Amino acid sequence: MHAIVCIKQVPDTTEVKIDPERGTLIREGVPSIVNPFDTYAIEEALLLKEKFGGKVTVISMGPPQAVEALKEAVAMGADEAILLSDRAFAGADTWATAYTLCSAIKKIGDFDVILCGRQAIDGDTGQVGPGIATQLGINQLTYVFKIQDIDFEKRTIRVERLVEEGREVVTSTLPCLLTVVKDINQPRYPTFMGIRRAAKMQIPTWTAAEMNVNPDLIGLTGSPTKVVRVFTPPAREGECDLVTADSPEQAAEILAEKLLAEKII
Amino acid sequence: MDFQLTDEQQMIRKMVRDFAEKEIAPIAKETDTEGKFPWEIIRKMARLGFLGLPFPEEYGGAGADNVSLAIAMEEIARVCGSTAITLDAHTSLCSEPIYLFGTEAQKRKYLPKLCSGEWIGAFGLTEPGAGSDAGATKTRAVRDGDEWVINGQKCFITNGSIADVVIITAVTDPGRGTRGISSFIVEKGTPGFRPGRDEEKMGLKGSITSELFFEDCRIPAENLLGRENEGFKQFLVTLDGGRIAIAAMALGLAQGAFERALAYSKERVQFGQPICNFQAIQWMLADMSTEIDAARLLVYRAAWLKDQGLPFTKEAAMAKLFTSEMAERVCYKAIQIHGGYGYMKEYEVERMYRDQRLCAIGEGTSEIQRLVIARQLLR
């Protein structure tokens, strides 16, 4: 079994502030973390490895410091890690990012599953995973809540997807791409032995030239979408209607009536 | 000069902080108020390699350095003193002397079990009549054929009643004073060895502090740790290392209290504004932060010297002396900033204030640290 996990290093959004003048994120001094949704993808890959044997490769496109995120995945137990880093990748939108990751996956070669988090907490698009599957021409199983079974003989996988109305059981052929939701597992902590291995590991960096990519399809040039402006929406004016009553039951009744009158429920 | 932690040390800090905040912090209050030993946390920590942090992998350890151990102690104490002291006694006071002075057979027998957490360790030095004056040890060990027969009593032993293995000191040659003391490895369940009561303490209530009794307790001759009559020298070396850990613990408690005080000062409104706007509060915060930083440099330097194989006795004593007394001042101010709320259990700084108090006593009082430093200066 070979699982490839695509991860992203993101600013710890609990500590990010927005520059009100320029409308950009103030990233100075803000710690970077592995995108939390991606940690579930890493964990799921490690669980597959524990069950079926094989190996887990983690890749990330980002600036040189994104190597920290890859090392964290190695400390958790990933076997190999590759950083895709080149100034030419900068400014990529989700499509160009998916193309770059897809090119790296083609260069890696054989794999059974690709795992991604459902979305990154900074961009919140949830498009890169599906973009990779589309560009590779393989099936995508999004919002996976549980991997029920993998049959390597028949080359199939059966998963439960979290959909709005409930759960959906889907079977796909391998190889395929999964994006996972946070309820799928509980990511492990790295062990000290894992940390020591990761700290020493030399993680290879692949540049655009090494990956043989089409320069017109990467970075800002290869991005069909552009970010025109980032801004904080003005705070909404709200009105507070305080419900007072003699008992909680009475208060609940008044509230229910108001909500019904407003057609909220 | 390089003030930057290595990649490994930074990753260890991140991992321990993450673990401490998610796993230990949520139960720290309960651990204190109910005086409940945090078994579940200790088991989780064992699985991740916490319990054998500084020992080589061949003995089941994680092979990390002493700076990393200090960082781990600091990060754990930042949320829970009881868990930190438990780890300190286990690692720095029980496993460490076995690693430093044990025979190869002793290391192979005990370290893997201690590092994996299958066994919990303790160190029995203090006696009712032998605290700072450890040379006044009364516990006796007499050789009888292939065995040592131990009689005596130990007190204030961290992890005492739950330990699977205890390193103890006993007099083997009564005429020779401090040169007549030896160290022994005693396993739980050995006939004649029994723990007494667990003490009720001012702080660190979730840790276990016990009496130990030895009545004609027979242990095999091979359980002598290292060489006969070298026990005094051995525990001086053990305590040099242990002091770095206790200093790191005091550092973590101070850091935890400071962070709470800083956050509270931004939220608490009096006279129409957050109290952090008042210079009286700002000066306290500035002093607290400055002292914590100074202490951290002392602690890391002592640990770094140990990692380099350089002498660190004086530096460890300085780190322990300064950091433990600094923690008292910082926790005092943290309560002061919280005002009446700080005196209440809910805000946790009162627990940190109680927990830090031990750090100026255990593993050598502040007075003994001054003695150690002065001796090093005047030699």
XYZ file of C-alpha atoms in Angstrom:
644
model
C 0.000 0.000 0.000
C 1.298 3.402 -0.899
C -0.581 6.425 0.422
C 0.327 9.951 -0.617
C -0.844 12.699 1.703
C -1.009 16.307 0.507
C -0.641 18.794 3.314
C -0.459 22.555 3.711
C 1.291 24.733 6.227
C -1.077 27.457 7.404
C -0.906 30.310 9.893
C -2.464 29.419 13.220
C -5.667 31.316 12.532
C -6.502 31.524 16.200
C -3.617 34.000 16.374
C -4.004 35.802 13.048
C -5.086 39.436 12.905
C -6.026 41.419 9.820
C -4.345 44.685 8.889
C -7.413 46.935 8.587
C -5.645 49.423 6.263
C -4.284 46.991 3.702
C -6.776 44.200 4.189
C -4.032 41.577 4.415
C -3.254 38.968 7.043
C -0.590 40.044 9.526
C 1.611 36.953 9.411
C 4.670 38.286 11.248
C 5.225 36.465 14.482
C 2.245 34.200 13.886
C 3.118 30.539 14.399
C 2.593 28.182 11.480
C 0.881 24.849 11.908
C -0.068 21.881 9.782
C -3.554 22.576 8.457
C -5.655 20.809 11.122
C -7.802 18.948 8.542
C -4.613 17.570 6.992
C -3.573 15.991 10.287
C -6.606 13.689 9.956
C -5.437 12.752 6.455
C -1.962 11.953 7.810
C -3.439 9.876 10.630
C -5.693 7.956 8.241
C -2.706 7.166 6.011
C -0.760 5.929 9.040
C -3.698 3.755 10.085
C -3.806 2.254 6.567
C -0.089 1.560 6.775
C -0.544 -0.145 10.170
C -3.326 -2.293 8.743
C -1.964 -3.156 5.311
C 1.764 -2.411 5.502
C 3.430 -0.290 2.860
C 4.430 3.315 3.099
C 3.214 6.858 3.500
C 4.626 9.761 1.498
C 3.750 13.320 2.440
C 4.027 16.221 0.009
C 3.476 19.926 0.364
C 3.765 22.904 -1.928
C 4.994 25.983 -0.128
C 7.887 28.209 0.876
C 11.054 26.628 2.320
C 9.726 26.860 5.891
C 6.885 24.488 4.960
C 9.484 21.791 5.568
C 8.487 22.126 9.257
C 5.011 20.859 8.446
C 6.473 17.900 6.548
C 8.763 17.115 9.480
C 5.776 17.053 11.775
C 4.178 14.439 9.528
C 7.402 12.411 9.593
C 7.486 12.705 13.403
C 3.977 11.226 13.434
C 5.222 8.284 11.377
C 5.255 9.151 7.661
C 8.062 7.400 5.790
C 8.971 9.970 3.185
C 8.366 13.642 2.596
C 8.911 15.945 -0.374
C 8.684 19.715 -0.453
C 7.602 21.372 -3.706
C 9.127 24.788 -3.541
C 9.979 27.292 -6.236
C 9.456 31.023 -6.576
C 7.565 30.197 -9.778
C 4.886 28.415 -7.708
C 4.078 31.592 -5.774
C 0.629 33.129 -6.126
C -0.929 29.874 -7.319
C -4.684 29.562 -6.989
C -6.346 26.235 -6.250
C -6.183 25.056 -9.873
C -2.471 25.846 -10.316
C -1.754 24.346 -6.885
C -3.604 21.163 -7.852
C -1.623 21.049 -11.116
C 1.674 21.372 -9.241
C 0.782 18.687 -6.682
C -0.527 16.474 -9.492
C 2.795 16.843 -11.343
C 4.696 15.787 -8.234
C 2.407 12.780 -7.756
C 3.041 11.720 -11.376
C 6.766 11.970 -10.733
C 6.444 9.880 -7.549
C 4.688 7.238 -9.628
C 2.769 4.314 -8.144
C 0.250 4.916 -5.415
C -3.013 3.456 -4.167
C -4.665 6.378 -2.437
C -4.144 10.106 -2.124
C -5.406 11.649 1.091
C -6.183 15.314 1.669
C -7.894 17.258 4.416
C -11.370 18.465 3.431
C -10.108 22.050 3.181
C -7.404 24.373 4.511
C -8.291 26.704 7.353
C -6.760 29.752 5.649
C -8.283 29.645 2.153
C -11.232 27.424 3.106
C -11.968 26.530 -0.528
C -11.831 22.744 -0.339
C -10.915 22.724 -4.038
C -7.344 21.457 -4.160
C -8.136 17.813 -3.372
C -10.846 17.509 -6.038
C -8.584 19.496 -8.411
C -5.804 16.931 -8.062
C -8.188 14.020 -8.700
C -9.610 15.746 -11.773
C -6.210 16.540 -13.238
C -4.949 13.007 -12.538
C -8.137 11.527 -14.000
C -8.919 9.401 -10.944
C -12.005 9.098 -8.753
C -12.512 11.466 -5.867
C -14.276 10.570 -2.633
C -14.814 13.768 -0.710
C -15.801 14.331 2.942
C -14.877 10.783 3.886
C -15.980 9.902 7.392
C -14.844 6.298 7.438
C -12.885 3.894 5.272
C -14.924 0.717 5.515
C -12.742 -1.567 3.471
C -9.992 -1.734 0.922
C -9.607 -4.756 -1.350
C -6.185 -4.678 -2.941
C -6.914 -7.799 -5.035
C -9.987 -6.322 -6.652
C -8.495 -2.815 -6.420
C -11.549 -1.299 -4.734
C -12.226 0.898 -1.731
C -15.502 1.389 0.155
C -16.007 4.497 2.262
C -18.668 6.367 4.178
C -19.072 9.980 3.113
C -20.546 12.656 5.283
C -23.284 14.333 3.253
C -25.861 16.867 4.305
C -28.673 14.348 4.675
C -26.568 11.773 6.507
C -24.011 9.275 5.333
C -23.425 7.779 1.951
C -21.568 4.523 1.315
C -19.567 4.645 -1.916
C -17.301 2.144 -3.593
C -14.588 3.236 -5.966
C -11.788 1.645 -7.887
C -8.201 2.282 -6.845
C -6.244 4.439 -7.178
C -8.418 7.258 -5.960
C -8.310 10.456 -3.945
C -9.993 10.942 -0.575
C -10.633 14.136 1.298
C -11.359 13.462 4.948
C -13.436 15.154 7.636
C -12.306 15.606 11.193
C -14.481 12.899 12.680
C -12.638 10.192 10.775
C -10.026 9.660 13.495
C -8.053 11.187 16.322
C -4.596 12.223 15.072
C -1.745 10.826 17.156
C 0.937 12.876 18.837
C 4.410 12.495 17.416
C 6.592 10.293 19.615
C 9.960 11.558 20.816
C 11.640 8.893 18.694
C 9.646 10.138 15.717
C 10.648 13.730 16.411
C 14.308 12.785 16.565
C 14.060 10.940 13.244
C 12.243 13.858 11.635
C 14.655 16.479 12.957
C 17.578 14.666 11.352
C 15.842 13.858 8.071
C 16.936 15.687 4.946
C 13.721 16.435 3.122
C 14.191 16.796 -0.648
C 12.920 19.933 -2.377
C 11.550 19.618 -5.896
C 11.604 22.742 -8.042
C 9.577 23.470 -11.168
C 12.468 22.318 -13.384
C 12.830 19.025 -11.536
C 9.162 18.278 -11.915
C 9.077 19.036 -15.601
C 5.988 21.223 -15.296
C 4.500 23.495 -17.928
C 5.553 27.002 -16.773
C 2.277 28.446 -18.094
C 0.257 26.340 -15.679
C 1.984 27.140 -12.386
C 2.011 30.039 -9.940
C 0.258 33.293 -10.649
C 0.603 32.808 -14.451
C -1.171 29.480 -14.334
C -3.973 30.676 -12.091
C -7.334 31.292 -13.769
C -8.513 33.174 -10.648
C -6.957 36.204 -9.007
C -7.467 37.657 -5.548
C -8.518 41.236 -6.200
C -8.970 42.401 -2.641
C -9.171 41.000 0.852
C -11.210 42.852 3.397
C -12.918 42.414 6.706
C -16.650 42.799 6.252
C -18.041 45.567 8.449
C -19.549 44.382 11.675
C -23.256 43.750 11.247
C -25.622 45.941 13.168
C -27.891 43.772 15.196
C -30.762 44.373 17.520
C -31.095 42.508 20.744
C -34.510 41.644 22.038
C -34.205 40.418 25.582
C -36.830 37.885 26.586
C -37.788 38.226 30.222
C -40.228 35.998 32.006
C -40.959 34.567 35.425
C -39.796 31.059 34.612
C -37.491 29.438 32.042
C -40.511 27.573 30.629
C -42.374 30.827 30.107
C -39.309 32.449 28.530
C -38.939 29.499 26.163
C -42.589 29.819 25.185
C -42.275 33.538 24.425
C -39.091 32.889 22.447
C -40.713 30.094 20.446
C -43.661 32.323 19.597
C -41.374 35.134 18.439
C -39.343 32.726 16.289
C -42.511 31.327 14.745
C -43.848 34.823 14.071
C -40.575 35.722 12.328
C -40.792 32.435 10.378
C -37.375 31.410 11.624
C -38.744 28.056 12.728
C 26.918 32.108 21.022
C 23.673 30.605 19.823
C 20.382 31.198 21.620
C 18.403 29.212 19.059
C 16.989 25.833 20.052
C 17.755 23.033 17.587
C 15.019 21.775 15.238
C 14.648 18.740 17.473
C 14.293 20.816 20.637
C 11.757 23.108 18.965
C 9.721 20.140 17.758
C 9.830 18.624 21.228
C 8.589 21.877 22.777
C 5.740 22.058 20.291
C 4.732 18.449 20.838
C 4.929 18.607 24.655
C 3.018 21.903 24.755
C 0.339 20.465 22.507
C 0.092 17.337 24.660
C 0.137 19.310 27.916
C -2.602 21.699 26.801
C -4.864 19.039 25.319
C -4.358 16.164 27.750
C -2.963 17.425 31.061
C -4.410 20.929 31.475
C -8.075 19.839 31.358
C -7.612 17.612 34.415
C -4.977 19.632 36.317
C -7.532 21.256 38.618
C -9.155 17.934 39.451
C -5.738 16.311 39.975
C -5.072 18.952 42.638
C -8.429 19.260 44.368
C -9.037 15.525 44.540
C -5.404 14.652 45.185
C -5.732 12.111 42.414
C -2.593 10.613 40.898
C -2.923 11.119 37.133
C -2.432 7.487 36.095
C -4.123 7.892 32.747
C -1.883 10.817 31.800
C 1.250 8.991 32.940
C 0.275 6.002 30.775
C -0.343 8.217 27.762
C 2.982 9.944 28.358
C 4.701 6.572 28.615
C 3.416 5.541 25.183
C 4.907 8.679 23.635
C 8.321 8.158 25.191
C 8.153 10.814 27.945
C 9.305 8.446 30.668
C 12.648 7.642 29.089
C 13.314 10.949 27.431
C 17.074 11.420 28.031
C 18.221 7.790 27.851
C 19.732 6.018 24.845
C 17.468 4.066 22.552
C 19.318 0.836 23.324
C 17.800 1.003 26.838
C 14.361 1.908 25.537
C 14.812 5.652 25.907
C 14.077 8.388 23.401
C 17.698 9.507 23.180
C 16.866 13.193 23.597
C 19.243 15.629 25.280
C 18.988 17.320 28.649
C 17.891 20.638 27.166
C 14.914 18.756 25.720
C 14.216 17.184 29.107
C 14.245 20.663 30.687
C 11.874 21.908 27.986
C 9.531 18.974 28.574
C 9.544 19.552 32.347
C 8.880 23.252 31.808
C 5.979 22.660 29.455
C 4.348 20.074 31.712
C 4.755 22.226 34.843
C 3.262 25.153 32.925
C -0.059 23.333 33.208
C 0.397 20.860 36.096
C 3.054 20.740 38.814
C 1.933 17.341 40.124
C 2.558 15.645 36.783
C 5.928 17.382 36.452
C 7.255 16.275 39.844
C 6.140 12.701 39.156
C 8.111 12.689 35.914
C 11.107 14.287 37.637
C 11.339 11.664 40.394
C 10.907 8.860 37.888
C 13.386 10.101 35.301
C 16.001 12.278 36.978
C 16.142 10.574 40.361
C 15.505 6.878 39.668
C 16.387 6.052 36.060
C 19.282 8.515 35.904
C 21.402 6.982 38.722
C 20.797 3.509 37.261
C 21.975 4.835 33.901
C 24.972 6.657 35.397
C 26.187 4.135 37.977
C 24.486 0.830 37.223
C 26.222 -2.233 35.843
C 25.342 -3.219 32.289
C 23.109 -5.968 33.698
C 21.283 -3.493 35.957
C 20.775 -1.076 33.070
C 19.406 -3.858 30.850
C 17.136 -5.115 33.601
C 15.626 -1.834 34.801
C 15.930 0.924 32.203
C 13.720 -0.577 29.458
C 10.894 -1.119 31.980
C 11.312 2.379 33.442
C 11.592 4.040 30.032
C 8.457 2.306 28.742
C 6.559 3.207 31.902
C 5.854 -0.444 32.677
C 7.573 0.374 35.961
C 7.446 3.603 37.950
C 10.587 4.669 39.770
C 11.394 6.541 42.980
C 14.469 7.711 44.856
C 14.747 7.299 48.628
C 17.355 9.524 50.191
C 15.578 11.663 52.795
C 14.965 10.282 56.292
C 13.207 11.818 59.287
C 16.602 12.793 60.695
C 18.509 13.240 57.444
C 17.334 16.032 55.126
C 19.896 18.654 54.185
C 22.348 16.614 56.254
C 22.131 13.543 54.070
C 25.283 12.237 55.727
C 23.191 11.600 58.853
C 21.488 8.666 57.083
C 20.443 6.003 59.628
C 19.143 3.285 57.301
C 21.565 0.365 57.512
C 22.541 -2.262 54.989
C 24.494 -5.268 56.223
C 25.996 -7.873 53.951
C 24.890 -11.426 54.687
C 26.246 -13.944 52.239
C 24.757 -13.253 48.816
C 22.342 -10.711 50.208
C 22.119 -7.274 51.755
C 19.830 -6.878 54.748
C 18.279 -3.433 54.983
C 16.711 -1.820 58.034
C 15.483 1.738 58.331
C 13.017 4.352 57.196
C 12.727 6.929 54.424
C 10.310 9.836 54.209
C 8.933 12.385 51.718
C 9.617 9.982 48.836
C 7.965 11.100 45.585
C 6.231 8.134 43.875
C 7.159 6.097 47.018
C 4.058 3.971 47.484
C 3.404 3.386 43.778
C 6.988 2.757 42.698
C 7.930 -0.606 41.245
C 11.571 0.133 41.874
C 13.239 2.462 44.384
C 16.841 3.567 44.613
C 17.698 3.996 48.290
C 20.750 5.012 50.250
C 21.916 3.136 53.344
C 24.942 3.066 55.596
C 27.256 0.186 54.744
C 30.316 1.270 56.730
C 29.228 3.156 59.879
C 32.717 4.344 60.808
C 33.329 6.225 57.559
C 30.638 8.935 57.564
C 29.668 10.065 54.074
C 32.194 7.587 52.636
C 30.303 4.715 54.230
C 26.992 5.148 52.365
C 25.903 2.969 49.419
C 22.966 2.943 47.006
C 20.698 -0.030 46.426
C 17.958 -1.006 44.028
C 14.876 -2.316 45.834
C 11.931 -3.771 43.975
C 8.321 -3.506 45.045
C 7.088 -6.614 46.818
C 10.449 -7.526 48.333
C 9.655 -9.018 51.776
C 10.472 -6.528 54.518
C 9.917 -3.511 52.280
C 6.647 -1.673 52.634
C 5.454 1.839 51.944
C 3.912 3.762 54.846
C 1.289 6.463 54.531
C 1.085 8.994 51.732
C 1.582 12.516 53.045
C -0.947 15.327 52.792
C 0.797 18.313 51.300
C 0.413 22.046 50.729
C 0.709 21.628 46.973
C 1.563 19.091 44.264
C -1.423 17.238 45.667
C -1.793 14.944 42.682
C 1.704 13.575 43.191
C 2.448 10.848 45.693
C 4.793 11.436 48.626
C 5.315 8.499 50.941
C 7.156 6.972 53.817
C 9.103 3.782 53.113
C 9.925 1.163 55.732
C 12.600 -1.532 55.603
C 12.494 -4.308 58.180
C 15.051 -7.044 57.604
C 14.502 -6.479 53.931
C 16.748 -8.881 52.015
C 17.864 -7.988 48.510
C 20.331 -9.856 46.297
C 23.964 -8.697 46.462
C 23.773 -7.681 42.788
C 21.248 -4.972 43.699
C 24.032 -2.787 45.049
C 24.061 0.196 42.681
C 27.554 0.754 41.335
C 30.345 0.447 43.884
C 30.089 -0.034 47.640
C 30.470 3.085 49.817
C 30.072 5.451 46.867
C 26.414 6.232 47.519
C 27.033 9.750 48.819
C 29.046 10.746 45.763
C 26.456 9.138 43.519
C 23.522 11.067 44.911
C 25.405 14.356 44.774
C 25.819 13.761 41.031
C 22.197 12.578 40.722
C 20.958 15.703 42.480
C 23.058 17.962 40.235
C 20.965 16.697 37.320
C 17.742 16.597 39.324
C 18.179 20.269 40.167
C 17.993 21.195 36.514
C 14.676 19.347 36.325
C 13.311 20.999 39.491
C 14.448 24.394 38.185
C 12.671 23.662 34.875
C 9.580 22.750 36.840
C 9.661 26.041 38.787
C 10.178 27.826 35.472
C 7.093 26.191 33.984
C 4.944 27.017 37.007
C 6.068 30.645 36.845
C 5.409 30.773 33.104
C 1.928 29.320 33.571
C 1.065 31.803 36.320
C 2.485 34.712 34.305
C 0.451 33.850 31.203
C -2.724 33.697 33.266
C -1.950 37.023 34.941
C -1.188 38.664 31.587
C -4.451 37.433 30.058
C -6.456 38.391 33.130
C -4.960 41.901 33.241
C -6.242 42.514 29.702
C -9.745 41.323 30.529
C -10.303 42.677 34.019
C -11.864 46.120 33.930
C -11.616 48.458 36.912
C -12.025 52.235 36.959
C -13.433 51.959 33.432
C -10.473 50.296 31.738
C -8.540 47.027 31.595
C -6.170 46.898 34.560
C -3.205 46.263 32.217
C -3.442 49.981 31.391
C -2.280 50.807 34.900
C 1.417 51.181 35.447
C 1.187 49.362 38.780
C 0.146 46.236 36.861
C 2.508 46.849 33.941
C 5.518 46.966 36.231
C 4.563 43.691 37.812
C 4.152 42.094 34.378
C 7.489 43.503 33.195
C 9.301 42.215 36.282
C 7.676 38.799 36.026
C 8.577 38.398 32.367
C 12.152 39.607 32.891
C 12.752 37.243 35.780
C 11.265 34.284 33.897
C 13.552 34.966 30.939
C 16.613 35.219 33.170
C 15.677 31.956 34.859
C 15.127 30.210 31.534
C 18.619 31.125 30.384
C 20.090 29.744 33.618
C 18.139 26.507 33.305
C 18.976 25.908 29.648
C 22.632 26.751 30.235
C 22.900 24.185 33.029
C 21.207 21.559 30.844
C 23.431 22.477 27.898
C 26.585 22.111 30.012
C 25.393 18.663 31.081
C 24.819 17.733 27.432
C 28.334 18.899 26.553
C 29.809 16.729 29.291
C 31.149 19.857 31.023
C 30.996 20.535 34.777
C 27.580 21.914 35.712
C 27.293 21.555 39.497
C 27.489 25.291 40.199
C 25.300 26.248 37.246
C 22.624 23.699 38.170
C 22.580 24.997 41.751
C 22.353 28.584 40.484
C 19.526 27.684 38.133
C 17.630 25.888 40.894
C 18.202 28.617 43.488
C 17.230 31.505 41.251
C 14.368 29.829 39.424
C 12.639 28.407 42.506
C 12.790 31.744 44.335
C 11.758 33.574 41.156
C 8.714 31.289 40.870
C 7.617 32.364 44.357
C 7.802 36.044 43.369
C 6.093 35.527 40.018
C 3.263 33.403 41.411
C 2.781 35.914 44.249
C 2.395 38.722 41.708
C 0.135 36.574 39.526
C -2.261 36.251 42.466
C -1.875 39.961 43.231
C -2.871 40.861 39.663
C -5.903 38.583 39.944
C -6.839 40.194 43.273
C -9.568 38.327 45.153
C -10.143 35.999 42.212
C -6.523 34.922 42.423
C -7.142 33.650 45.932
C -9.943 31.427 44.639
C -9.260 27.967 43.275
C -11.074 28.637 40.034
C -8.312 30.781 38.550
C -5.561 28.216 39.124
C -2.827 30.707 40.078
C -3.356 29.815 43.728
C -2.548 26.199 42.843
C 0.607 27.243 41.047
C 1.606 29.340 44.053
C 1.226 26.300 46.319
C 2.879 23.951 43.829
C 5.972 26.085 43.278
C 6.742 26.258 47.018
C 8.323 22.821 46.966
C 10.880 23.863 44.370
C 12.879 25.904 46.912
C 12.997 22.859 49.228
C 13.152 19.565 47.313
C 16.452 18.223 45.955
C 18.350 20.636 48.165
C 16.914 23.716 49.855
C 17.835 27.204 48.662
C 20.267 27.317 51.579
C 21.995 24.135 50.404
C 22.158 25.548 46.861
C 23.946 28.640 48.206
C 26.334 26.338 50.035
C 27.013 24.370 46.843
C 27.580 27.553 44.834
C 29.870 29.071 47.484
C 31.895 25.862 47.700
C 32.383 25.898 43.949
C 33.441 29.550 44.087
C 35.924 29.018 46.913
C 37.512 25.745 45.906
